[in-house]
mmCIF file of C-alpha atoms in Angstrom:
data_model
loop_
_atom_site.group_PDB
_atom_site.id
_atom_site.type_symbol
_atom_site.label_atom_id
_atom_site.label_comp_id
_atom_site.label_asym_id
_atom_site.label_seq_id
_atom_site.Cartn_x
_atom_site.Cartn_y
_atom_site.Cartn_z
ATOM 1 C CA UNK A 19 3.746 -17.846 6.066
ATOM 2 C CA UNK A 20 4.723 -15.654 3.551
ATOM 3 C CA UNK A 21 6.494 -12.988 4.158
ATOM 4 C CA UNK A 22 8.886 -9.439 2.384
ATOM 5 C CA UNK A 23 11.149 -8.378 4.618
ATOM 6 C CA UNK A 24 13.679 -5.419 3.650
ATOM 7 C CA UNK A 25 17.495 -4.504 4.825
ATOM 8 C CA UNK A 26 17.101 -1.153 6.648
ATOM 9 C CA UNK A 27 15.256 1.241 7.908
ATOM 10 C CA UNK A 28 16.871 3.924 6.927
ATOM 11 C CA UNK A 29 19.195 4.503 4.263
ATOM 12 C CA UNK A 30 20.246 7.347 3.666
ATOM 13 C CA UNK A 31 22.725 8.419 0.216
ATOM 14 C CA UNK A 32 25.117 11.778 -0.942
ATOM 15 C CA UNK A 33 22.838 13.326 -3.383
ATOM 16 C CA UNK A 34 24.242 12.003 -7.064
ATOM 17 C CA UNK A 35 24.876 8.335 -5.371
ATOM 18 C CA UNK A 36 23.796 5.224 -6.679
ATOM 19 C CA UNK A 37 20.669 3.724 -4.479
ATOM 20 C CA UNK A 38 19.808 1.207 -3.719
ATOM 21 C CA UNK A 39 16.825 -0.783 -1.118
ATOM 22 C CA UNK A 40 16.777 -3.968 -0.405
ATOM 23 C CA UNK A 41 14.414 -6.570 -0.874
ATOM 24 C CA UNK A 42 14.529 -10.447 -0.046
ATOM 25 C CA UNK A 43 10.732 -12.095 -0.604
ATOM 26 C CA UNK A 44 9.094 -15.744 0.263
ATOM 27 C CA UNK A 45 6.295 -17.795 -1.851
ATOM 28 C CA UNK A 46 5.488 -20.619 -3.031
ATOM 29 C CA UNK A 47 4.511 -19.980 -6.401
ATOM 30 C CA UNK A 48 5.708 -17.425 -9.701
ATOM 31 C CA UNK A 49 5.143 -13.970 -7.581
ATOM 32 C CA UNK A 50 4.080 -10.754 -8.673
ATOM 33 C CA UNK A 51 6.462 -8.299 -6.936
ATOM 34 C CA UNK A 52 5.480 -4.105 -6.055
ATOM 35 C CA UNK A 53 7.669 -1.149 -5.189
ATOM 36 C CA UNK A 54 6.058 1.761 -3.599
ATOM 37 C CA UNK A 55 6.608 5.450 -2.953
ATOM 38 C CA UNK A 56 4.706 7.267 -0.328
ATOM 39 C CA UNK A 57 5.632 10.962 -0.105
ATOM 40 C CA UNK A 58 4.975 12.520 3.099
ATOM 41 C CA UNK A 59 1.581 12.660 4.722
ATOM 42 C CA UNK A 60 0.185 11.342 1.515
ATOM 43 C CA UNK A 61 -0.470 7.807 -0.406
ATOM 44 C CA UNK A 62 1.192 5.267 -2.049
ATOM 45 C CA UNK A 63 1.760 5.456 -5.357
ATOM 46 C CA UNK A 64 3.133 2.430 -7.624
ATOM 47 C CA UNK A 65 7.234 3.093 -8.751
ATOM 48 C CA UNK A 66 7.398 -0.118 -10.675
ATOM 49 C CA UNK A 67 5.935 -3.902 -11.424
ATOM 50 C CA UNK A 68 7.468 -7.632 -12.008
ATOM 51 C CA UNK A 69 4.491 -9.799 -13.709
ATOM 52 C CA UNK A 70 6.934 -12.204 -15.021
ATOM 53 C CA UNK A 71 8.122 -11.252 -17.890
ATOM 54 C CA UNK A 72 11.629 -8.842 -17.834
ATOM 55 C CA UNK A 73 13.923 -9.843 -15.580
ATOM 56 C CA UNK A 74 14.365 -5.656 -14.818
ATOM 57 C CA UNK A 75 12.451 -3.871 -14.437
ATOM 58 C CA UNK A 76 11.791 0.316 -14.765
ATOM 59 C CA UNK A 77 9.838 2.258 -13.361
ATOM 60 C CA UNK A 78 9.372 6.248 -13.402
ATOM 61 C CA UNK A 79 11.875 8.859 -11.485
ATOM 62 C CA UNK A 80 14.902 6.825 -12.910
ATOM 63 C CA UNK A 81 14.367 3.645 -10.996
ATOM 64 C CA UNK A 82 14.850 0.072 -11.423
ATOM 65 C CA UNK A 83 14.132 -3.549 -10.146
ATOM 66 C CA UNK A 84 15.861 -6.742 -10.884
ATOM 67 C CA UNK A 85 13.321 -9.707 -10.518
ATOM 68 C CA UNK A 86 16.393 -12.470 -9.453
ATOM 69 C CA UNK A 87 13.982 -16.152 -8.419
ATOM 70 C CA UNK A 88 17.283 -18.019 -6.952
ATOM 71 C CA UNK A 89 17.987 -15.202 -4.693
ATOM 72 C CA UNK A 90 14.390 -14.525 -3.857
ATOM 73 C CA UNK A 91 15.264 -10.510 -4.464
ATOM 74 C CA UNK A 92 13.840 -7.925 -6.178
ATOM 75 C CA UNK A 93 15.708 -4.915 -4.781
ATOM 76 C CA UNK A 94 14.987 -1.097 -6.016
ATOM 77 C CA UNK A 95 18.301 0.890 -8.007
ATOM 78 C CA UNK A 96 18.411 4.643 -8.680
ATOM 79 C CA UNK A 97 22.135 5.414 -10.733
ATOM 80 C CA UNK A 98 22.664 8.514 -9.373
ATOM 81 C CA UNK A 99 20.266 9.635 -5.916
ATOM 82 C CA UNK A 100 17.884 13.770 -6.394
ATOM 83 C CA UNK A 101 17.072 15.353 -3.564
ATOM 84 C CA UNK A 102 13.621 14.734 -4.450
ATOM 85 C CA UNK A 103 14.162 11.036 -3.755
ATOM 86 C CA UNK A 104 13.679 11.514 -0.723
ATOM 87 C CA UNK A 105 10.161 9.395 0.607
ATOM 88 C CA UNK A 106 9.074 6.066 1.740
ATOM 89 C CA UNK A 107 9.535 3.460 -0.199
ATOM 90 C CA UNK A 108 7.609 -0.424 0.352
ATOM 91 C CA UNK A 109 8.060 -3.580 -1.520
ATOM 92 C CA UNK A 110 5.339 -5.883 -2.162
ATOM 93 C CA UNK A 111 4.784 -9.789 -2.625
ATOM 94 C CA UNK A 112 1.386 -10.709 -4.264
ATOM 95 C CA UNK A 113 -0.297 -12.884 -1.761
ATOM 96 C CA UNK A 114 -0.017 -16.591 -3.230
ATOM 97 C CA UNK A 115 -3.249 -18.350 -2.220
ATOM 98 C CA UNK A 116 -5.649 -14.185 -3.158
ATOM 99 C CA UNK A 117 -6.092 -13.213 -6.376
ATOM 100 C CA UNK A 118 -6.297 -9.463 -4.048
ATOM 101 C CA UNK A 119 -4.392 -9.929 -1.265
ATOM 102 C CA UNK A 120 -0.356 -8.031 -1.410
ATOM 103 C CA UNK A 121 2.048 -9.021 1.014
ATOM 104 C CA UNK A 122 3.515 -5.960 2.349
ATOM 105 C CA UNK A 123 7.554 -4.887 3.917
ATOM 106 C CA UNK A 124 7.786 -2.583 6.709
ATOM 107 C CA UNK A 125 9.587 -0.174 4.550
ATOM 108 C CA UNK A 126 12.635 1.562 4.083
ATOM 109 C CA UNK A 127 13.011 5.461 4.630
ATOM 110 C CA UNK A 128 14.886 7.166 1.767
ATOM 111 C CA UNK A 129 17.038 9.931 2.992
ATOM 112 C CA UNK A 130 19.586 12.443 0.630
ATOM 113 C CA UNK A 131 21.996 13.910 1.766
ATOM 114 C CA UNK A 132 22.827 17.605 0.242
ATOM 115 C CA UNK B 18 -5.112 7.508 -14.806
ATOM 116 C CA UNK B 19 -7.149 6.009 -12.037
ATOM 117 C CA UNK B 20 -8.189 8.231 -9.409
ATOM 118 C CA UNK B 21 -9.185 6.987 -5.566
ATOM 119 C CA UNK B 22 -9.885 9.572 -3.194
ATOM 120 C CA UNK B 23 -11.172 9.445 -0.072
ATOM 121 C CA UNK B 24 -13.116 12.448 1.885
ATOM 122 C CA UNK B 25 -10.513 13.019 4.197
ATOM 123 C CA UNK B 26 -7.650 13.938 4.259
ATOM 124 C CA UNK B 27 -7.542 15.668 8.372
ATOM 125 C CA UNK B 28 -10.378 14.187 11.331
ATOM 126 C CA UNK B 29 -9.942 14.966 14.104
ATOM 127 C CA UNK B 30 -13.628 13.370 16.136
ATOM 128 C CA UNK B 31 -12.926 11.838 20.401
ATOM 129 C CA UNK B 32 -13.706 8.831 21.854
ATOM 130 C CA UNK B 33 -17.318 6.884 21.373
ATOM 131 C CA UNK B 34 -17.868 9.083 18.829
ATOM 132 C CA UNK B 35 -19.239 7.126 15.196
ATOM 133 C CA UNK B 36 -16.785 7.856 12.465
ATOM 134 C CA UNK B 37 -16.883 7.504 8.552
ATOM 135 C CA UNK B 38 -13.889 6.950 6.225
ATOM 136 C CA UNK B 39 -14.604 7.508 2.146
ATOM 137 C CA UNK B 40 -13.286 5.974 -0.096
ATOM 138 C CA UNK B 41 -14.460 6.839 -3.798
ATOM 139 C CA UNK B 42 -12.881 5.108 -6.979
ATOM 140 C CA UNK B 43 -13.100 5.487 -10.664
ATOM 141 C CA UNK B 44 -12.066 2.938 -12.723
ATOM 142 C CA UNK B 45 -14.123 -0.132 -12.636
ATOM 143 C CA UNK B 46 -12.651 -2.474 -10.539
ATOM 144 C CA UNK B 47 -13.252 -5.046 -8.620
ATOM 145 C CA UNK B 48 -11.051 -4.578 -5.109
ATOM 146 C CA UNK B 49 -10.923 -2.207 -2.405
ATOM 147 C CA UNK B 50 -9.274 -2.485 0.545
ATOM 148 C CA UNK B 51 -8.784 0.046 3.735
ATOM 149 C CA UNK B 52 -5.565 -0.108 5.219
ATOM 150 C CA UNK B 53 -3.946 1.636 8.486
ATOM 151 C CA UNK B 54 -0.862 3.175 8.583
ATOM 152 C CA UNK B 55 1.219 3.599 11.877
ATOM 153 C CA UNK B 56 4.882 4.098 12.260
ATOM 154 C CA UNK B 57 7.298 0.956 12.590
ATOM 155 C CA UNK B 58 4.175 -0.883 11.705
ATOM 156 C CA UNK B 59 3.682 -0.010 8.068
ATOM 157 C CA UNK B 60 0.655 -0.991 6.621
ATOM 158 C CA UNK B 61 -1.708 -3.323 7.771
ATOM 159 C CA UNK B 62 -4.982 -4.599 6.008
ATOM 160 C CA UNK B 63 -7.707 -4.191 8.126
ATOM 161 C CA UNK B 64 -11.113 -5.161 5.209
ATOM 162 C CA UNK B 65 -11.350 -6.357 1.484
ATOM 163 C CA UNK B 66 -14.071 -5.821 -1.089
ATOM 164 C CA UNK B 67 -13.918 -7.980 -4.116
ATOM 165 C CA UNK B 68 -17.631 -7.085 -5.783
ATOM 166 C CA UNK B 69 -20.093 -5.410 -4.334
ATOM 167 C CA UNK B 70 -21.462 -6.467 -0.734
ATOM 168 C CA UNK B 71 -18.597 -8.605 -0.901
ATOM 169 C CA UNK B 72 -16.385 -8.306 2.314
ATOM 170 C CA UNK B 73 -13.426 -10.418 3.598
ATOM 171 C CA UNK B 74 -11.459 -9.423 7.285
ATOM 172 C CA UNK B 75 -8.149 -8.481 6.659
ATOM 173 C CA UNK B 76 -5.201 -8.809 9.523
ATOM 174 C CA UNK B 77 -6.963 -6.177 12.138
ATOM 175 C CA UNK B 78 -10.921 -5.833 11.932
ATOM 176 C CA UNK B 79 -11.537 -5.961 15.660
ATOM 177 C CA UNK B 80 -12.821 -2.160 16.595
ATOM 178 C CA UNK B 81 -13.971 -1.723 12.610
ATOM 179 C CA UNK B 82 -16.124 -2.311 9.999
ATOM 180 C CA UNK B 83 -16.345 -1.564 5.812
ATOM 181 C CA UNK B 84 -19.714 -1.116 3.930
ATOM 182 C CA UNK B 85 -20.039 -1.911 0.225
ATOM 183 C CA UNK B 86 -22.970 -0.802 -2.012
ATOM 184 C CA UNK B 87 -21.794 0.741 -5.409
ATOM 185 C CA UNK B 88 -18.864 -0.699 -6.956
ATOM 186 C CA UNK B 89 -16.853 2.567 -6.959
ATOM 187 C CA UNK B 90 -17.878 3.121 -2.842
ATOM 188 C CA UNK B 91 -15.532 1.143 0.434
ATOM 189 C CA UNK B 92 -16.696 3.146 2.905
ATOM 190 C CA UNK B 93 -15.172 1.957 6.616
ATOM 191 C CA UNK B 94 -17.022 2.776 9.505
ATOM 192 C CA UNK B 95 -15.661 3.301 13.483
ATOM 193 C CA UNK B 96 -18.669 2.304 15.795
ATOM 194 C CA UNK B 97 -17.583 4.115 18.142
ATOM 195 C CA UNK B 98 -13.997 5.655 18.555
ATOM 196 C CA UNK B 99 -10.912 5.272 21.072
ATOM 197 C CA UNK B 100 -7.649 7.254 21.115
ATOM 198 C CA UNK B 101 -5.682 3.908 20.044
ATOM 199 C CA UNK B 102 -7.345 3.868 16.420
ATOM 200 C CA UNK B 103 -5.359 7.294 15.760
ATOM 201 C CA UNK B 104 -3.586 6.726 13.032
ATOM 202 C CA UNK B 105 -3.358 7.224 8.525
ATOM 203 C CA UNK B 106 -5.969 5.573 6.918
ATOM 204 C CA UNK B 107 -5.146 4.920 3.153
ATOM 205 C CA UNK B 108 -7.938 3.596 0.906
ATOM 206 C CA UNK B 109 -7.292 1.516 -2.446
ATOM 207 C CA UNK B 110 -8.852 -0.107 -5.024
ATOM 208 C CA UNK B 111 -7.282 -2.641 -7.939
ATOM 209 C CA UNK B 112 -8.150 -5.233 -10.646
ATOM 210 C CA UNK B 113 -7.644 -9.447 -9.398
ATOM 211 C CA UNK B 114 -5.462 -8.812 -12.291
ATOM 212 C CA UNK B 115 -1.588 -9.124 -10.954
ATOM 213 C CA UNK B 116 -2.334 -7.999 -7.955
ATOM 214 C CA UNK B 117 -2.009 -4.284 -8.129
ATOM 215 C CA UNK B 118 -2.821 -1.900 -5.661
ATOM 216 C CA UNK B 119 -4.303 2.125 -6.371
ATOM 217 C CA UNK B 120 -3.742 4.041 -2.916
ATOM 218 C CA UNK B 121 -6.161 7.609 -2.119
ATOM 219 C CA UNK B 122 -4.309 10.079 -1.022
ATOM 220 C CA UNK B 123 -4.958 8.792 3.115
ATOM 221 C CA UNK B 124 -6.613 10.147 6.047
ATOM 222 C CA UNK B 125 -4.636 11.205 9.181
ATOM 223 C CA UNK B 126 -7.444 10.548 12.117
ATOM 224 C CA UNK B 127 -7.023 11.750 15.199
ATOM 225 C CA UNK B 128 -9.136 10.196 17.815
ATOM 226 C CA UNK B 129 -9.638 12.630 21.183
#
């Protein structure tokens, strides 16, 4: 069965430090990949998506992610963390036998230390 | 911008009540989804719809039903609310292209 694994339910970084949130997926066909962000008591907002064009994808708020087929990874990075980045981040992959559904990772809470 | 709205941000209901959660999208999307989100369990798909009057069960449909009479509106119904249905409910809509989904703000439902 397809799966999405996000390493670390909580990641803590200092303000100004590099943010790295890890996502590994399994898929039998070339996938579409997504990162979403959720601020407290809000819905999910799309950060960026990979749809088989460029492997390095730039998103909103200075985030980017790189699709690495050989590693089945789609890690999210930001060069310098800001306090406003504190949120929960979800990685998702298109379900291979569906035109509609996504398979979701469990989420990673990003904590920013002052 | 895509807008997905949900009828309530917070809702408190009693055990046994019938509960309606409404979701409306304004981008003519074919697909609409209902998820519930619980701490430690991530997002779990309850039902989705790929066309008007069409619906499919997701991973946890028990205790829920849905209705999609118009393309822009997707309702989630709890026929007889129970305390274990206390949760955050998220609605999403999207096109078939890329399976991309756009989310509403969520409804935090408490069943007493």
